[in-house]
């Protein structure tokens, strides 16, 4: 009999001009209007193509993506496919990252993991089954971590960031091909409105990105912090294994149980706008206590010297004694715009705060030494807020204090033999829980014991709370949220680092990572890019001008980070309006 084949659907096809790297999507235009001559080669190809996407948990998925859409739109569509809430918000949507442009992952198949362990099953992400993305995937073999671990200097880490794709151009325009392997990562460190009730997938992928960043030492942490992260990871692994798929799909009861505990646990520590407590408008809280102060670059102070210190508004005043606090202070410092770094060792009872305070010629270094955790928590919180130009009257102050104290409490090591049964040690593999650096420093039994001691502080947490605490602890690390790039500053003779955070630019020493100078976006008037010489120029208030050349990459990447964070700063939790996509392109695409 006769068989009539089904007509082919050509609706997704479009013309691609390879020579000009341009899609011919304006079908009402003539070829002549596009400037196409008779000898031009055009490709009639589908707009939607398969992409091999590595998620933050290091697993790969195949997903169909529109290669003619701007990457910004493509990422939003990917997030909708994966059921990630707020797909219209770029800071909720991860950025696309090309591995082919970075030296970090250089295996022949484009994958740092073996195909069998790296891929989700073909049906794993079928429609309605995206819940698998909310499940933590424990590391099953020490070889996986050992293969990926490559200790790197700051300059090497900065080179990796040249791989970010341009959000305002399509994948085809950036030479991406079908079945290309790309990394999907949270690009901007402003995590908007994380809610345990609705964001199980988003929270898990954030946890996974944080976990791998710590295990691969992409971000520095202390030994005590590493054991705390290992304990949380061990706890999350145990609970993940115990949880069935049915339980994960019907977890309202668990979420309700931790609602009270998490109601004040804000992950948007750095991203959202906060208001002033009404009762504190007329009376701004103050701190006053004896604090040890050290100025390492001043010959007048050869060590820590005790002062009676008062913290008012955003300034600290130091007096020789409490009785002299009504007079003129011996030292005074305004912390607005400063860099605040912790230097803490719980077991050694060391609670130091390092301050780098901006002055005309650079940064003044000041160290504060607190006597105990409680004092440290209050003063550290005040310093962090003051650096952003906020006072202790801000509603986030008490939350910041709680977060700091909670972070310290999770690092306590109080071994109680009765709480650590012998059989527990059989289900822990320290080689998968700490970075390889510590495996060389300690024996496995020593690491196991320390992880189990730290686990006592988190053993009662639910799965979602443990992930949220892990993310929060990640946010508390000094290097969190700073993306590094190699640059040469105008007038400078050597390569340095430019660090970009959600609220500031940081000129950094390429060898030590120390901040040389900081500039806040709140003081920025405008920024421009000279595309020919790859120079970025930023103008701040008081006629301050900063210019630097991007030496290792297209300065479009740096430009997009600055514009992206400026764009994100306009958002607040009480805003429900749709995303102003054109404003994002105006701030990031290079036609400002």
XYZ file of C-alpha atoms in Angstrom:
592
model
C 0.000 0.000 0.000
C 0.941 3.616 -0.224
C 2.521 5.320 2.804
C 2.361 9.060 3.246
C 5.179 10.342 5.406
C 4.472 12.986 8.026
C 5.438 16.427 6.733
C 8.545 17.834 8.411
C 8.046 20.791 10.759
C 10.373 23.583 9.644
C 8.974 26.215 12.006
C 12.059 26.162 14.281
C 14.509 26.615 11.409
C 16.157 29.917 10.535
C 19.021 31.202 8.410
C 22.483 31.542 9.976
C 25.208 33.615 8.268
C 28.421 31.977 9.432
C 30.825 34.551 8.014
C 29.170 37.424 9.917
C 28.075 35.199 12.830
C 24.560 36.562 12.522
C 21.057 35.069 12.629
C 18.730 36.352 9.890
C 15.640 36.488 12.078
C 13.980 39.552 10.585
C 11.983 37.669 7.968
C 10.450 40.882 6.596
C 13.945 42.050 5.584
C 15.325 41.250 2.158
C 18.706 39.532 1.800
C 19.940 42.695 0.162
C 19.021 44.709 3.246
C 21.148 42.312 5.312
C 24.034 43.033 2.924
C 24.189 39.482 1.597
C 25.813 38.936 -1.803
C 25.225 36.049 -4.198
C 28.345 34.167 -3.025
C 27.370 34.211 0.683
C 26.960 30.844 2.384
C 23.840 30.623 4.543
C 22.919 27.703 6.759
C 19.273 26.673 7.232
C 19.379 25.212 10.733
C 17.163 24.647 13.799
C 17.286 27.408 16.388
C 16.845 24.934 19.257
C 19.808 22.611 19.703
C 21.022 20.203 22.349
C 23.486 21.446 24.950
C 25.463 19.384 27.447
C 25.008 21.329 30.646
C 27.020 20.735 33.807
C 24.947 21.806 36.818
C 26.450 23.159 40.061
C 26.337 19.609 41.481
C 28.803 18.565 38.709
C 26.189 16.347 37.034
C 25.514 16.714 33.330
C 22.148 16.996 31.608
C 21.175 17.314 27.961
C 18.784 20.170 27.377
C 17.410 21.847 24.268
C 18.295 25.529 24.193
C 17.476 28.294 21.731
C 20.804 29.114 20.070
C 19.361 32.280 18.532
C 18.175 33.843 21.814
C 20.426 36.070 23.844
C 22.154 34.035 26.572
C 20.214 36.013 29.186
C 16.918 34.723 27.738
C 18.302 31.221 27.155
C 19.333 30.934 30.812
C 15.893 32.102 31.959
C 14.288 29.398 29.819
C 16.664 26.772 31.227
C 15.666 27.780 34.762
C 11.996 27.433 33.871
C 12.700 23.978 32.474
C 14.415 23.014 35.737
C 11.635 24.561 37.840
C 13.925 27.121 39.443
C 11.874 29.931 40.943
C 12.366 33.539 39.806
C 13.673 32.572 36.339
C 13.015 36.129 35.172
C 15.570 37.501 37.638
C 19.152 37.303 36.397
C 20.450 36.978 39.943
C 18.155 34.000 40.458
C 19.227 32.566 37.118
C 22.780 31.230 36.943
C 25.125 32.465 34.239
C 26.425 30.288 31.434
C 30.107 29.541 31.537
C 32.229 28.103 28.753
C 34.688 25.465 29.853
C 36.421 25.571 26.494
C 37.783 29.016 27.376
C 39.343 28.101 30.697
C 42.396 25.975 31.559
C 40.796 24.400 34.619
C 38.894 21.573 32.946
C 41.093 20.251 30.156
C 40.116 16.581 29.847
C 39.644 15.240 26.312
C 35.919 14.563 26.603
C 35.183 17.999 28.050
C 34.129 16.451 31.347
C 36.022 16.371 34.641
C 34.017 13.298 35.684
C 33.561 9.980 33.946
C 30.434 9.885 31.744
C 28.797 7.183 33.844
C 29.047 9.123 37.091
C 28.511 12.576 35.613
C 25.251 12.114 33.760
C 21.688 12.002 35.007
C 19.672 9.229 33.385
C 17.900 10.023 30.108
C 14.517 10.076 31.825
C 15.692 11.616 35.075
C 14.666 15.128 34.088
C 11.499 14.279 32.206
C 8.705 16.783 32.575
C 7.382 16.864 36.113
C 10.389 15.034 37.514
C 12.747 17.954 38.134
C 12.609 17.112 41.857
C 15.785 15.085 41.384
C 17.625 18.416 41.150
C 16.596 19.098 44.762
C 18.375 15.956 45.974
C 21.969 16.259 47.132
C 24.376 13.905 45.396
C 27.055 12.628 47.834
C 30.544 12.195 46.431
C 30.936 8.436 46.107
C 34.620 8.118 45.303
C 37.710 9.977 46.601
C 39.176 9.673 43.088
C 36.559 12.087 41.739
C 37.673 14.839 44.106
C 41.370 14.038 43.713
C 41.087 14.211 39.912
C 39.446 17.626 39.972
C 41.593 19.158 42.724
C 44.254 21.528 41.411
C 45.706 24.004 43.926
C 45.875 27.387 42.248
C 47.321 30.790 42.918
C 45.085 33.852 42.830
C 46.178 34.711 39.296
C 45.196 31.236 38.099
C 41.781 31.561 39.737
C 41.314 34.938 38.076
C 42.071 33.501 34.637
C 39.175 31.071 35.020
C 36.681 33.946 35.030
C 37.411 34.773 31.399
C 35.075 31.890 30.523
C 31.791 33.684 31.304
C 29.620 34.013 28.212
C 28.226 37.325 26.996
C 24.615 37.578 28.218
C 23.587 39.966 25.430
C 24.640 37.728 22.507
C 23.355 34.336 21.416
C 25.178 31.036 21.809
C 25.824 30.735 18.052
C 27.277 34.239 17.961
C 29.803 33.081 20.574
C 30.880 30.014 18.550
C 28.962 27.516 20.679
C 28.033 24.357 18.775
C 25.414 21.684 19.279
C 26.321 19.267 22.104
C 28.801 21.824 23.467
C 29.651 21.281 27.141
C 28.886 24.388 29.206
C 28.775 25.050 32.928
C 25.649 26.481 34.549
C 26.642 28.432 37.671
C 25.231 31.101 39.958
C 27.101 34.092 38.590
C 26.003 37.028 40.736
C 26.297 36.493 44.482
C 22.993 38.164 45.316
C 20.592 35.329 46.100
C 17.178 36.930 45.961
C 14.355 35.758 48.252
C 15.445 32.197 49.056
C 12.431 30.428 50.528
C 12.637 26.852 51.869
C 8.992 26.238 50.929
C 9.414 26.957 47.232
C 13.131 26.844 46.431
C 14.205 23.255 47.164
C 15.940 22.944 43.770
C 17.556 26.364 43.925
C 18.753 25.849 47.504
C 20.206 22.424 46.696
C 22.083 23.673 43.644
C 23.416 26.631 45.651
C 24.533 24.186 48.339
C 26.259 22.054 45.696
C 28.070 25.064 44.210
C 29.207 26.082 47.695
C 30.270 22.516 48.554
C 32.470 22.120 45.480
C 33.945 25.607 45.881
C 35.107 24.651 49.380
C 36.316 21.131 48.519
C 38.274 22.373 45.500
C 39.618 25.342 47.519
C 38.209 27.885 45.107
C 37.484 29.857 48.284
C 39.680 29.878 51.385
C 38.500 28.807 54.830
C 40.175 27.971 58.139
C 40.774 24.443 59.389
C 37.960 24.725 61.933
C 35.607 26.018 59.254
C 36.563 23.121 56.963
C 35.620 20.603 59.678
C 32.326 22.429 60.224
C 31.564 22.296 56.490
C 32.514 18.602 56.467
C 30.152 17.913 59.382
C 27.275 19.687 57.620
C 28.049 17.833 54.407
C 28.133 14.492 56.263
C 24.806 15.321 57.922
C 23.209 16.346 54.607
C 24.475 13.162 52.939
C 22.947 10.995 55.678
C 19.574 12.724 55.534
C 19.542 12.699 51.720
C 20.086 8.946 51.645
C 17.333 8.425 54.213
C 14.832 10.554 52.302
C 12.755 8.750 49.711
C 11.529 10.378 46.530
C 7.983 10.347 47.844
C 9.087 12.145 50.978
C 10.880 14.785 48.928
C 7.788 15.389 46.820
C 5.635 15.749 49.918
C 7.859 17.580 52.363
C 5.373 20.177 53.626
C 5.513 18.733 57.129
C 9.292 19.003 57.318
C 9.223 22.550 55.979
C 6.559 23.544 58.506
C 8.709 22.188 61.330
C 11.667 24.371 60.403
C 9.657 27.425 59.414
C 10.062 28.960 62.847
C 13.799 28.272 62.901
C 14.278 29.651 59.417
C 11.976 32.635 59.579
C 14.878 34.834 60.612
C 17.517 32.936 58.664
C 17.970 35.283 55.723
C 20.285 34.114 52.980
C 20.050 37.512 51.262
C 22.551 38.955 53.715
C 24.139 41.096 51.045
C 21.498 41.563 48.388
C 18.311 43.086 49.730
C 17.407 46.498 50.982
C 16.708 46.762 54.693
C 14.759 49.305 56.639
C 15.414 51.003 59.934
C 13.553 49.834 63.011
C 11.023 52.569 63.810
C 11.768 52.540 67.500
C 15.457 53.169 66.854
C 15.173 56.230 64.613
C 15.681 58.728 67.418
C 18.127 56.591 69.389
C 20.750 54.744 67.380
C 22.237 51.831 69.371
C 25.857 52.088 70.458
C 28.604 49.740 71.599
C 31.096 50.561 74.331
C 33.686 48.192 75.777
C 37.389 47.597 76.342
C 38.915 46.402 73.032
C 42.539 45.707 72.158
C 43.688 47.719 69.118
C 46.731 47.181 66.901
C 48.046 49.370 64.058
C 50.773 47.296 62.358
C 51.978 50.133 60.101
C 52.300 52.708 62.866
C 55.469 52.868 64.948
C 53.474 54.352 67.851
C 51.823 50.997 68.569
C 54.217 48.035 68.741
C 51.517 45.566 69.774
C 47.917 45.324 70.872
C 46.990 48.095 73.262
C 43.785 48.177 75.255
C 41.409 51.098 74.717
C 37.919 51.972 75.845
C 36.175 51.943 72.460
C 32.791 53.368 71.546
C 31.000 52.472 68.340
C 28.563 55.187 67.249
C 26.933 55.460 63.825
C 29.702 54.147 61.519
C 32.691 55.332 63.595
C 34.841 53.870 66.359
C 36.433 56.188 68.924
C 39.292 54.916 71.107
C 39.973 56.371 74.576
C 42.758 55.507 76.990
C 40.175 54.696 79.676
C 36.433 54.676 80.274
C 36.736 57.755 82.451
C 38.198 59.769 79.555
C 35.381 58.862 77.120
C 33.787 62.285 77.492
C 36.945 63.956 76.190
C 38.860 63.841 72.925
C 39.546 60.305 71.646
C 43.118 59.129 71.196
C 42.111 57.567 67.860
C 39.014 57.765 65.707
C 38.102 55.862 62.549
C 35.133 55.938 60.202
C 34.427 52.460 58.864
C 32.230 53.485 55.949
C 33.612 51.740 52.844
C 36.207 49.695 54.741
C 37.096 46.031 54.204
C 36.245 43.776 57.165
C 37.984 40.400 57.544
C 37.676 37.897 60.418
C 40.707 36.231 61.999
C 39.215 33.644 64.336
C 40.421 30.471 65.993
C 37.819 28.954 68.305
C 40.090 26.467 70.070
C 42.741 29.152 70.565
C 40.131 31.683 71.731
C 41.310 34.189 69.131
C 38.656 36.650 67.983
C 40.270 39.296 65.793
C 38.768 41.718 63.286
C 40.970 43.078 60.504
C 39.925 46.474 59.144
C 41.274 48.071 55.971
C 40.016 51.658 56.062
C 40.153 53.699 52.837
C 42.234 56.886 52.891
C 43.433 59.123 50.081
C 46.677 57.209 49.515
C 45.290 53.680 49.948
C 44.107 51.680 52.962
C 44.937 51.978 56.657
C 45.203 48.640 58.432
C 43.710 48.327 61.935
C 43.215 45.191 64.023
C 40.656 44.780 66.791
C 40.952 41.929 69.322
C 37.839 40.878 71.246
C 37.868 38.924 74.495
C 35.097 36.421 73.738
C 32.552 35.228 71.187
C 29.705 37.430 72.402
C 31.765 40.610 72.217
C 33.156 39.572 68.834
C 29.671 38.863 67.460
C 28.361 42.344 68.308
C 31.446 44.260 67.169
C 31.908 42.227 63.985
C 28.269 42.755 63.030
C 28.595 46.502 63.667
C 31.777 46.655 61.562
C 30.159 44.825 58.650
C 27.145 47.139 58.662
C 29.302 50.248 59.036
C 31.362 49.205 56.012
C 28.124 49.412 53.989
C 27.244 52.784 55.491
C 24.637 51.311 57.859
C 24.312 51.747 61.616
C 23.229 49.376 64.363
C 19.733 50.861 64.060
C 19.344 48.884 60.841
C 16.934 45.974 61.144
C 19.594 43.534 59.904
C 21.970 44.182 62.846
C 20.484 41.680 65.313
C 20.196 39.082 62.560
C 23.838 39.644 61.646
C 24.868 39.141 65.291
C 22.858 35.906 65.447
C 24.378 34.646 62.205
C 27.932 35.327 63.396
C 27.376 33.626 66.758
C 25.652 30.687 65.066
C 28.569 30.367 62.649
C 31.012 30.242 65.580
C 28.863 27.802 67.541
C 28.910 25.302 64.673
C 32.723 25.259 64.868
C 32.841 24.265 68.547
C 34.564 20.966 69.237
C 33.262 19.414 72.448
C 33.936 15.688 72.185
C 31.597 13.547 74.249
C 32.353 9.824 73.874
C 28.761 8.972 74.789
C 27.485 10.860 71.735
C 29.834 9.215 69.208
C 29.072 5.469 68.932
C 31.817 3.325 67.422
C 29.567 2.109 64.606
C 29.045 5.679 63.350
C 32.620 5.846 62.061
C 31.903 3.097 59.528
C 29.645 5.315 57.370
C 31.963 8.303 57.083
C 34.558 8.797 54.369
C 36.711 11.839 55.197
C 38.346 11.692 51.750
C 35.049 12.907 50.282
C 34.276 15.534 52.936
C 37.395 17.710 53.211
C 39.721 19.208 50.627
C 42.783 17.086 49.697
C 45.060 19.543 51.535
C 43.878 18.174 54.895
C 44.199 14.557 53.806
C 47.938 15.171 53.488
C 48.102 16.936 56.836
C 46.162 14.467 59.005
C 45.374 10.774 59.107
C 41.871 9.703 58.126
C 41.060 8.632 61.704
C 41.978 12.080 63.029
C 39.798 13.818 60.447
C 36.906 11.431 61.107
C 37.053 12.161 64.831
C 37.039 15.919 64.285
C 34.149 15.741 61.814
C 32.081 13.692 64.263
C 32.865 16.135 67.063
C 31.716 19.018 64.871
C 28.666 17.005 63.837
C 27.306 17.246 67.368
C 26.568 20.921 66.718
C 24.419 20.204 63.654
C 23.029 16.706 64.315
C 19.526 17.965 65.157
C 19.114 20.043 61.969
C 16.621 19.048 59.298
C 17.825 18.556 55.733
C 16.665 21.914 54.407
C 17.993 23.790 57.451
C 21.394 22.103 57.134
C 21.639 23.189 53.483
C 20.596 26.733 54.373
C 23.187 26.834 57.179
C 25.851 25.584 54.781
C 25.015 28.363 52.316
C 24.973 30.922 55.120
C 28.367 29.729 56.404
C 29.719 29.964 52.833
C 28.489 33.557 52.718
C 30.334 34.279 55.971
C 33.750 33.469 54.491
C 35.920 36.559 53.825
C 36.408 35.787 50.107
C 32.741 35.073 49.400
C 31.120 37.049 46.616
C 34.332 38.462 45.109
C 35.005 37.611 41.447
C 38.641 38.196 40.464
C 40.044 39.397 37.164
C 43.605 40.152 36.037
C 44.112 43.836 35.280
C 46.791 46.452 34.832
C 45.866 49.758 36.444
C 46.666 53.056 34.775
C 50.057 54.147 36.064
C 50.854 50.648 37.332
C 53.741 48.570 35.988
C 52.649 45.069 36.953
C 49.594 42.860 36.746
C 47.223 43.165 39.675
C 43.763 41.892 40.492
C 40.465 43.694 40.261
C 37.836 42.134 42.529
C 34.162 42.775 41.806
C 31.585 42.273 44.551
C 27.900 43.175 44.734
C 28.663 46.626 46.179
C 32.262 47.548 45.354
C 35.399 47.305 43.242
C 38.604 46.181 44.965
C 42.162 46.692 43.767
C 44.085 43.699 45.099
C 47.653 42.493 45.376
C 48.009 39.560 42.975
C 50.356 37.704 45.316
C 48.630 38.041 48.681
C 45.074 38.982 47.758
C 45.220 41.955 50.156
C 43.019 44.914 49.302
C 45.028 47.925 48.127
C 42.071 50.221 47.542
C 38.284 49.905 47.579
C 35.632 51.892 45.712
C 31.910 51.578 46.489
C 29.291 51.448 43.749
C 27.158 53.801 45.846
C 29.737 56.544 45.089
C 29.988 55.715 41.395
C 28.886 58.362 38.889
C 29.527 56.509 35.619
C 31.751 53.980 33.898
C 32.955 53.716 30.309
C 34.751 51.160 28.176
C 37.314 51.758 25.434
C 36.777 48.547 23.478
C 39.858 48.984 21.267
C 42.412 49.059 24.078
C 40.234 47.044 26.495
C 40.273 49.787 29.136
C 37.539 50.232 31.744
C 37.248 53.704 33.302
C 35.095 54.300 36.396
C 34.343 57.735 37.802
C 33.358 58.177 41.438
C 32.301 61.116 43.578
C 34.898 63.741 44.583
C 36.523 63.495 41.133
C 38.005 60.059 41.830
C 38.803 58.238 38.584
C 39.875 54.595 38.254
C 41.120 53.123 34.972
C 42.415 49.621 34.258
C 43.076 47.389 31.264
C 41.828 43.784 31.156
C 44.968 41.900 30.127
C 43.755 38.314 29.807
C 40.229 38.606 28.406
C 37.542 40.653 26.741
C 36.687 43.567 29.030
C 33.018 42.866 28.215
C 33.068 40.262 31.010
C 34.131 42.852 33.608
C 31.715 45.398 32.158
C 28.844 42.922 32.516
C 29.689 42.136 36.136
C 29.695 45.830 37.078
C 26.495 46.569 35.146
C 24.833 43.411 36.445
C 25.418 44.307 40.084
C 24.251 47.887 39.469
C 21.099 46.432 37.923
C 20.546 44.052 40.851
C 20.891 46.848 43.391
C 17.617 48.329 42.111
C 15.667 45.261 43.201
C 13.944 44.799 46.556
C 11.874 41.989 48.078
C 8.665 44.039 48.105
C 8.881 44.683 44.362
C 6.700 42.461 42.202
C 7.131 44.129 38.837
C 8.435 42.121 35.926
C 12.092 42.234 35.045
C 13.210 45.236 33.002
C 15.156 43.175 30.497
C 16.042 46.157 28.321
C 17.523 47.984 31.317
C 19.744 44.972 32.001
C 20.992 45.015 28.406
C 21.538 48.770 28.578
C 23.717 48.378 31.679
C 25.643 45.307 30.506
C 25.719 45.033 26.717
C 28.135 47.848 25.962
C 25.857 50.492 24.491
C 25.522 52.628 27.633
